Coordinates of C-alpha atoms in Angstrom, one line a residue:
M206 CA 77.1 48.0 -9.2
P207 CA 77.1 44.6 -10.8
D208 CA 80.3 43.2 -12.1
F209 CA 81.4 44.6 -15.5
A210 CA 82.0 41.2 -16.9
A211 CA 78.5 40.1 -15.9
R212 CA 76.9 43.2 -17.5
L213 CA 79.0 42.6 -20.7
A214 CA 77.9 39.0 -20.9
R215 CA 74.2 40.1 -21.1
Y216 CA 74.8 41.9 -24.3
E217 CA 77.4 39.7 -26.0
P218 CA 75.9 37.3 -28.6
R219 CA 76.2 33.8 -27.4
L220 CA 78.4 31.8 -29.7
K221 CA 76.8 28.5 -30.8
P222 CA 79.2 25.5 -30.6
P223 CA 80.2 24.3 -34.1
R224 CA 78.2 21.4 -35.4
L225 CA 80.0 18.1 -35.5
L226 CA 79.7 17.0 -39.2
L227 CA 79.9 13.2 -39.0
E228 CA 80.6 11.2 -42.2
G229 CA 78.1 8.5 -43.1
K230 CA 77.7 5.9 -45.8
L231 CA 75.1 5.2 -48.5
T232 CA 73.0 2.2 -47.8
R233 CA 70.2 2.2 -50.3
M234 CA 69.0 3.8 -53.5
V235 CA 65.4 3.6 -54.7
G236 CA 64.6 5.6 -57.8
L237 CA 66.2 8.9 -57.2
T238 CA 66.0 8.7 -53.4
L239 CA 69.3 7.9 -51.5
E240 CA 69.4 6.5 -48.0
A241 CA 72.3 7.0 -45.7
V242 CA 73.2 6.2 -42.1
G243 CA 75.6 7.8 -39.7
V244 CA 75.2 11.3 -41.2
D245 CA 74.9 14.3 -38.9
A246 CA 72.7 16.6 -41.1
V247 CA 69.4 18.4 -41.0
V248 CA 66.7 18.9 -43.6
G249 CA 68.0 21.3 -46.2
D250 CA 71.7 20.5 -45.7
H251 CA 73.9 19.7 -48.7
C252 CA 76.1 16.6 -48.7
H253 CA 78.9 15.4 -50.9
I254 CA 78.8 11.7 -51.9
T255 CA 82.0 10.1 -53.1
T256 CA 81.5 7.7 -56.0
H257 CA 83.7 4.6 -56.4
G258 CA 85.5 6.5 -59.1
G259 CA 86.5 9.2 -56.7
E260 CA 84.1 11.8 -58.0
H261 CA 81.7 13.9 -55.9
I262 CA 78.0 14.1 -56.3
E263 CA 76.0 16.8 -54.5
A264 CA 72.8 15.9 -52.8
E265 CA 70.4 17.6 -50.3
V266 CA 68.7 16.2 -47.2
V267 CA 65.0 16.0 -47.8
G268 CA 63.8 13.8 -44.9
F269 CA 64.7 11.2 -42.3
A270 CA 63.3 8.2 -40.5
G271 CA 65.0 7.2 -37.3
E272 CA 68.7 6.9 -38.1
R273 CA 68.1 6.9 -41.8
V274 CA 68.6 10.1 -43.8
F275 CA 66.9 10.6 -47.2
L276 CA 68.8 12.5 -49.8
M277 CA 67.9 13.8 -53.2
P278 CA 70.7 14.2 -55.8
I279 CA 71.3 17.5 -57.5
S280 CA 73.6 16.0 -60.2
D281 CA 74.0 12.7 -62.1
V282 CA 74.1 9.6 -59.9
R283 CA 76.1 7.3 -62.1
G284 CA 79.0 5.8 -60.3
L285 CA 77.2 5.5 -56.9
G286 CA 77.3 2.2 -55.1
P287 CA 76.6 0.7 -51.6
G288 CA 78.8 2.1 -48.9
A289 CA 79.7 5.3 -50.7
K290 CA 80.9 8.0 -48.3
V291 CA 78.4 10.8 -47.5
M292 CA 79.9 13.9 -46.0
P293 CA 77.6 16.8 -44.9
T294 CA 78.8 20.3 -45.7
G295 CA 76.7 22.1 -43.1
E296 CA 75.5 24.5 -45.8
A297 CA 72.0 25.1 -47.2
S298 CA 71.1 26.1 -50.8
E299 CA 72.0 29.7 -51.6
V300 CA 72.1 31.9 -54.7
Q301 CA 74.2 34.9 -55.7
V302 CA 72.2 38.0 -56.3
G303 CA 73.1 41.4 -57.7
W304 CA 72.7 43.7 -60.7
E305 CA 75.3 41.7 -62.7
L306 CA 72.6 39.0 -63.1
L307 CA 70.7 41.2 -65.7
G308 CA 70.9 39.6 -69.1
R309 CA 72.1 36.2 -67.7
V310 CA 70.6 32.7 -68.0
L311 CA 71.0 30.6 -64.9
D312 CA 70.3 27.0 -64.0
G313 CA 68.3 25.7 -61.0
T314 CA 71.3 26.2 -58.7
G315 CA 71.8 29.8 -59.8
K316 CA 74.9 29.1 -61.9
P317 CA 75.3 30.6 -65.4
I318 CA 74.6 28.4 -68.4
D319 CA 74.8 31.0 -71.1
G320 CA 78.5 30.8 -71.7
G321 CA 79.2 34.1 -70.0
P322 CA 81.7 34.9 -67.3
E323 CA 81.3 33.3 -63.8
L324 CA 79.6 35.3 -61.1
Q325 CA 82.1 36.7 -58.7
G326 CA 81.8 38.6 -55.5
L327 CA 78.0 38.9 -55.4
Q328 CA 75.8 38.9 -52.3
R329 CA 74.6 35.4 -51.4
R330 CA 71.0 34.7 -50.2
S331 CA 69.2 31.6 -49.0
I332 CA 66.6 30.4 -51.5
V333 CA 64.2 29.9 -48.5
A334 CA 62.8 33.2 -47.1
K335 CA 61.0 33.9 -43.9
P336 CA 57.3 34.9 -44.4
M337 CA 56.6 38.6 -44.5
N338 CA 54.3 40.1 -41.9
P339 CA 51.0 40.7 -44.0
L340 CA 50.2 43.8 -42.0
R341 CA 53.4 45.5 -43.1
R342 CA 52.9 44.9 -46.9
H343 CA 52.0 48.0 -48.9
P344 CA 48.5 47.6 -50.3
I345 CA 47.9 47.3 -54.1
H346 CA 46.8 50.7 -55.3
E347 CA 48.6 51.4 -58.6
P348 CA 47.8 49.7 -62.0
L349 CA 50.6 48.0 -64.0
D350 CA 50.9 48.4 -67.7
V351 CA 51.6 45.0 -69.3
G352 CA 51.2 46.2 -72.9
V353 CA 48.4 43.7 -73.7
R354 CA 45.1 45.5 -74.4
A355 CA 42.7 42.8 -73.2
I356 CA 44.5 42.6 -69.9
N357 CA 45.1 46.4 -69.4
A358 CA 41.4 47.3 -70.1
L359 CA 39.4 44.3 -68.9
L360 CA 41.6 42.5 -66.4
T361 CA 43.6 45.5 -65.0
V362 CA 46.6 44.2 -62.9
G363 CA 48.0 46.1 -60.0
R364 CA 51.7 46.4 -58.9
G365 CA 52.3 43.6 -56.4
Q366 CA 49.4 41.5 -57.7
R367 CA 49.8 37.7 -58.2
M368 CA 48.0 36.4 -61.2
G369 CA 47.5 32.9 -62.6
L370 CA 47.7 32.1 -66.3
F371 CA 45.6 29.0 -66.8
A372 CA 46.0 27.2 -70.1
G373 CA 46.3 23.8 -71.7
S374 CA 49.2 23.0 -74.0
G375 CA 49.5 24.8 -77.3
V376 CA 47.2 27.7 -76.8
G377 CA 49.7 30.6 -76.9
K378 CA 50.8 30.7 -73.3
S379 CA 54.5 31.2 -74.0
V380 CA 53.8 33.9 -76.6
L381 CA 51.6 35.9 -74.2
L382 CA 54.4 35.6 -71.6
G383 CA 56.9 36.9 -74.1
M384 CA 54.7 39.9 -75.0
M385 CA 54.4 40.8 -71.3
T386 CA 58.2 40.4 -70.9
R387 CA 58.8 42.9 -73.7
F388 CA 56.0 45.4 -73.1
T389 CA 55.5 45.5 -69.3
N390 CA 56.4 48.7 -67.5
A391 CA 58.8 47.2 -65.0
D392 CA 62.4 47.9 -63.9
V393 CA 63.5 44.2 -63.8
I394 CA 61.9 41.0 -65.2
V395 CA 62.7 37.6 -63.7
V396 CA 61.6 34.6 -65.8
G397 CA 61.5 31.1 -64.3
L398 CA 61.3 28.3 -66.8
I399 CA 60.5 25.3 -64.7
G400 CA 60.2 21.9 -66.2
E401 CA 60.2 23.2 -69.8
R402 CA 61.6 21.2 -72.7
G403 CA 65.2 22.2 -73.5
R404 CA 64.2 23.2 -77.0
E405 CA 61.5 25.6 -75.6
V406 CA 64.0 27.2 -73.3
K407 CA 66.3 28.3 -76.1
E408 CA 63.4 29.3 -78.3
F409 CA 61.9 31.4 -75.5
I410 CA 65.2 33.2 -74.9
E411 CA 66.1 33.9 -78.5
H412 CA 62.8 34.4 -80.3
I413 CA 60.1 35.3 -77.7
L414 CA 62.2 37.2 -75.2
G415 CA 64.5 38.8 -77.8
A416 CA 67.6 40.9 -77.3
E417 CA 65.7 43.9 -76.0
G418 CA 63.7 41.9 -73.4
R419 CA 66.8 40.1 -72.3
K420 CA 68.7 43.2 -71.3
R421 CA 66.5 43.9 -68.3
S422 CA 65.8 40.2 -67.5
V423 CA 67.2 37.3 -65.5
V424 CA 66.2 33.9 -66.8
V425 CA 66.3 30.8 -64.5
A426 CA 65.9 27.6 -66.5
A427 CA 65.4 24.2 -64.9
A428 CA 64.6 22.0 -67.8
A429 CA 62.4 18.9 -67.7
D430 CA 65.3 16.5 -67.7
T431 CA 66.8 17.9 -64.5
P432 CA 66.2 16.1 -61.2
P433 CA 63.0 17.1 -59.4
L434 CA 65.0 18.9 -56.6
L435 CA 66.6 21.2 -59.2
R436 CA 63.1 22.1 -60.6
L437 CA 62.0 22.9 -57.1
H438 CA 65.1 25.0 -56.5
G439 CA 64.7 26.7 -59.9
A440 CA 61.4 28.2 -58.8
M441 CA 62.8 29.3 -55.5
V442 CA 66.0 30.7 -57.0
A443 CA 63.9 32.9 -59.4
T444 CA 61.7 34.1 -56.5
T445 CA 64.8 34.9 -54.4
I446 CA 66.3 37.0 -57.3
A447 CA 63.0 38.8 -57.6
E448 CA 63.0 39.5 -53.9
Y449 CA 66.5 41.0 -54.1
F450 CA 65.5 43.6 -56.7
R451 CA 62.3 44.3 -54.8
D452 CA 64.3 45.0 -51.7
E453 CA 66.4 47.4 -53.8
G454 CA 63.2 49.4 -54.3
R455 CA 62.6 48.2 -57.9
Q456 CA 59.4 47.3 -59.6
V457 CA 59.8 43.6 -60.6
L458 CA 57.8 41.4 -62.9
L459 CA 58.1 37.7 -62.1
L460 CA 57.0 35.3 -64.8
M461 CA 57.0 31.6 -63.8
D462 CA 56.3 28.9 -66.3
S463 CA 55.0 26.8 -64.8
L464 CA 53.6 26.4 -61.3
S465 CA 52.2 23.0 -62.2
R466 CA 55.6 21.6 -62.9
F467 CA 56.8 23.0 -59.6
C468 CA 54.0 21.0 -57.9
Q469 CA 54.8 17.9 -60.0
A470 CA 58.5 18.1 -58.9
Q471 CA 57.4 18.3 -55.3
R472 CA 55.1 15.3 -55.9
E473 CA 57.9 13.3 -57.3
L474 CA 60.1 14.1 -54.3
A475 CA 57.4 13.5 -51.7
L476 CA 56.3 10.1 -53.1
A477 CA 60.0 9.0 -53.4
I478 CA 60.5 9.4 -49.7
G479 CA 57.3 7.7 -48.8
E480 CA 54.7 10.4 -48.3
P481 CA 51.2 9.0 -49.1
P482 CA 49.4 10.3 -52.1
A483 CA 46.1 12.2 -51.6
T484 CA 44.2 14.2 -54.1
K485 CA 44.7 12.7 -57.6
G486 CA 48.1 11.4 -56.5
Y487 CA 49.3 14.7 -55.1
P488 CA 50.7 14.3 -51.5
P489 CA 49.6 16.9 -48.9
S490 CA 53.1 18.6 -49.0
V491 CA 52.4 19.8 -52.5
F492 CA 49.5 21.9 -51.3
A493 CA 51.6 23.2 -48.4
K494 CA 54.5 24.2 -50.6
L495 CA 52.3 26.1 -53.1
P496 CA 51.3 29.0 -50.9
I497 CA 54.7 29.3 -49.4
L498 CA 56.2 30.0 -52.8
V499 CA 53.4 32.3 -54.1
E500 CA 53.2 34.4 -50.9
R501 CA 56.8 35.5 -51.3
A502 CA 55.7 37.7 -54.2
G503 CA 53.8 40.9 -53.8
N504 CA 54.5 44.4 -52.4
A505 CA 57.2 45.3 -49.9
E506 CA 56.7 47.7 -47.0
Q507 CA 55.7 51.3 -47.6
G508 CA 58.2 53.0 -49.9
G509 CA 59.7 49.7 -51.1
G510 CA 59.5 47.9 -54.4
S511 CA 57.1 45.3 -55.6
I512 CA 56.9 41.9 -57.3
T513 CA 54.1 41.5 -59.7
A514 CA 53.9 37.8 -60.5
F515 CA 52.3 35.7 -63.3
Y516 CA 52.3 32.0 -62.7
T517 CA 51.2 29.7 -65.5
V518 CA 49.1 26.7 -64.5
L519 CA 48.8 23.8 -66.9
A520 CA 45.2 22.6 -66.9
E521 CA 45.5 18.9 -67.7
G522 CA 43.1 18.1 -70.6
D523 CA 41.9 21.8 -70.3
D524 CA 40.3 20.7 -67.0
Q525 CA 40.0 23.9 -64.9
Q526 CA 39.1 21.7 -61.9
D527 CA 42.5 20.0 -61.9
P528 CA 43.6 20.0 -58.2
I529 CA 46.6 22.2 -58.8
A530 CA 44.5 24.7 -60.9
D531 CA 41.9 24.7 -58.2
A532 CA 44.4 25.2 -55.4
A533 CA 46.2 28.0 -57.3
R534 CA 43.0 29.8 -58.1
A535 CA 42.2 30.0 -54.4
I536 CA 45.5 31.6 -53.4
L537 CA 46.2 33.9 -56.3
D538 CA 44.8 37.4 -56.8
G539 CA 43.1 36.5 -60.1
H540 CA 43.4 34.4 -63.1
V541 CA 43.6 34.7 -66.9
V542 CA 42.1 31.7 -68.7
L543 CA 43.3 30.9 -72.2
S544 CA 40.7 29.1 -74.4
R545 CA 41.6 26.3 -76.8
R546 CA 38.4 27.1 -78.8
L547 CA 39.6 30.7 -79.4
A548 CA 43.1 29.5 -80.2
E549 CA 41.9 27.0 -82.8
A550 CA 39.8 29.9 -84.3
G551 CA 43.0 32.0 -84.7
H552 CA 42.0 34.4 -82.0
Y553 CA 45.2 35.6 -80.2
P554 CA 45.8 36.1 -77.4
A555 CA 43.2 33.5 -76.7
I556 CA 41.9 35.0 -73.5
D557 CA 38.5 33.8 -72.3
I558 CA 37.2 37.1 -70.8
E559 CA 34.1 35.4 -69.3
A560 CA 36.2 33.0 -67.3
S561 CA 39.0 35.4 -66.3
I562 CA 39.0 37.9 -63.4
S563 CA 41.4 40.3 -61.6
R564 CA 40.5 40.5 -57.9
A565 CA 42.4 43.7 -57.3
M566 CA 40.7 45.6 -60.2
A567 CA 38.1 47.4 -58.1
Q568 CA 40.9 48.9 -56.0
I569 CA 42.9 50.3 -58.9
T570 CA 40.2 51.5 -61.4
D571 CA 37.7 54.3 -61.3
I572 CA 33.9 53.9 -61.5
P573 CA 33.6 54.9 -65.2
H574 CA 36.2 52.2 -66.1
Q575 CA 34.3 49.6 -64.1
E576 CA 31.0 50.5 -65.8
R577 CA 32.5 50.2 -69.3
L578 CA 34.0 46.9 -68.3
R579 CA 30.6 45.7 -67.0
G580 CA 28.9 46.8 -70.3
F581 CA 31.6 45.0 -72.4
K582 CA 31.2 41.7 -70.5
Q583 CA 27.3 41.8 -70.6
I584 CA 27.3 42.3 -74.4
Y585 CA 30.0 39.8 -75.0
S586 CA 28.4 37.1 -72.8
L587 CA 25.0 37.7 -74.3
Y588 CA 26.3 36.9 -77.7
Q589 CA 28.2 33.8 -76.5
Q590 CA 25.0 32.5 -74.8
N591 CA 23.1 32.7 -78.1
R592 CA 26.0 31.9 -80.4
D593 CA 24.6 28.5 -81.5
L594 CA 21.2 29.9 -82.3
I595 CA 22.7 32.8 -84.3
S596 CA 25.1 30.5 -86.2
V597 CA 22.4 28.1 -87.4
G598 CA 20.0 30.9 -88.3
A599 CA 17.5 30.1 -85.6
Y600 CA 17.5 33.6 -84.2
E601 CA 15.0 36.0 -85.8
P602 CA 16.5 39.6 -86.0
G603 CA 14.4 42.1 -84.1
S604 CA 13.2 39.5 -81.5
D605 CA 15.5 41.0 -78.8
P606 CA 17.1 44.4 -79.1
R607 CA 19.9 43.4 -76.7
I608 CA 20.8 40.4 -78.8
D609 CA 20.7 42.6 -82.0
E610 CA 23.1 45.0 -80.3
A611 CA 25.4 42.1 -79.4
I612 CA 25.4 40.8 -82.9
A613 CA 26.1 44.2 -84.3
M614 CA 29.1 44.7 -81.9
Q615 CA 30.5 41.2 -82.0
G616 CA 33.1 42.0 -84.7
S617 CA 34.3 45.1 -82.8
L618 CA 34.5 43.2 -79.5
A619 CA 36.5 40.3 -81.0
A620 CA 38.9 42.8 -82.7
F621 CA 39.4 44.6 -79.4
L622 CA 40.4 41.4 -77.7
Q623 CA 42.9 40.4 -80.4
Q624 CA 46.5 41.7 -80.7
G625 CA 49.6 40.8 -82.7
M626 CA 52.6 39.4 -80.8
N627 CA 54.7 42.4 -81.8
E628 CA 52.0 45.0 -81.1
K629 CA 52.1 47.0 -77.9
H630 CA 49.0 48.7 -76.5
D631 CA 49.9 50.7 -73.4
L632 CA 47.4 51.3 -70.5
A633 CA 46.3 54.8 -71.5
H634 CA 45.5 53.8 -75.1
S635 CA 43.8 50.6 -74.0
L636 CA 41.4 52.5 -71.8
N637 CA 40.8 55.0 -74.6
D638 CA 40.0 52.2 -77.0
L639 CA 37.6 50.7 -74.5
D640 CA 35.9 54.1 -74.0
D641 CA 35.6 54.6 -77.8
L642 CA 34.2 51.1 -78.3
M643 CA 31.5 51.3 -75.5
T644 CA 30.4 54.9 -76.3
A645 CA 30.2 54.5 -80.1

């Protein structure tokens, strides 16, 4: 028989030798990018930089070139100077997760900013997750009630689906998110406010989310005036928290506002360390980071929970062919487009039904529902195509029976698509309303 010690050695985990954390010094600062030499650190490691006043600034390694290490600060950089000591901690970014997070507001590092008690004794998770095997994911087969009639009936969303909310500024995007936060049939809601103005963060929490919505929600806020690395981390922290509740078997709704500002933060970081710009000034790493973040949402394995995600995408100048909007549309499971024309006409929520689609709808709806949806869109689109002729009186009634029907139903169709911000229309009633409208 082989020696017992030899057999035991085959099964004992091999202990890795501890890393030698060498202290370096700061040599250069360009914009928000710090360069250091002599630092033994890898990408993702945190470092403490000692200012001339003896204070510590936290930074993260984001790249390297030869012996030079590039760092991005997580806090204010005032007080830094040439030769400042850079000490790696050997730790990467983590966030505390647990049920105690419900009702709390966190910053981009996962620390509370709501004045409540400090988080103690919670499980810690890395904000970077390994990709899930796509073949082990549970397929989307169950509809999700979001409480908004136009989405429930005409853009039915499934549990585990990832949708984009495409909109310019000032067309009711935040209000629609708030409605879904209050009305959606989900166990836990995680809201990521990435790159928002500080005023909007407070207004969203107090007025749009409300006391009832906040009880089952976790809000992660990385405002526009925070460093780009914190905005990136804010999106990943929100996703990590959602993953925790999904792994606990819960149905999670993840609302992230906005995916565009996540990409803009990555652009700032990439350009700062010398990555060349590509499409409209966005470096290639932006389009590599985008699917990595989005693919973390979705269903878990059979019997597990789910993350249904809505990501807002800011279409610059209402341009739906913006590179970020175009890339997001390609990797998401559908998109809801908000129209400025409808918003200016007082039509809320300003959902452009013709330009919106739910790619999972065929899997979670029955044939009669799909037929009623098809009929709704045909009549609605026919009116929109002839709207100018009708409005100037150039159309002669009786010329086309289909157009006559579209004119007669236009008021009912528009009323069906509209909903007050405090009104809730559940899935069953939404489908009944659609059935009554199309069979009248």
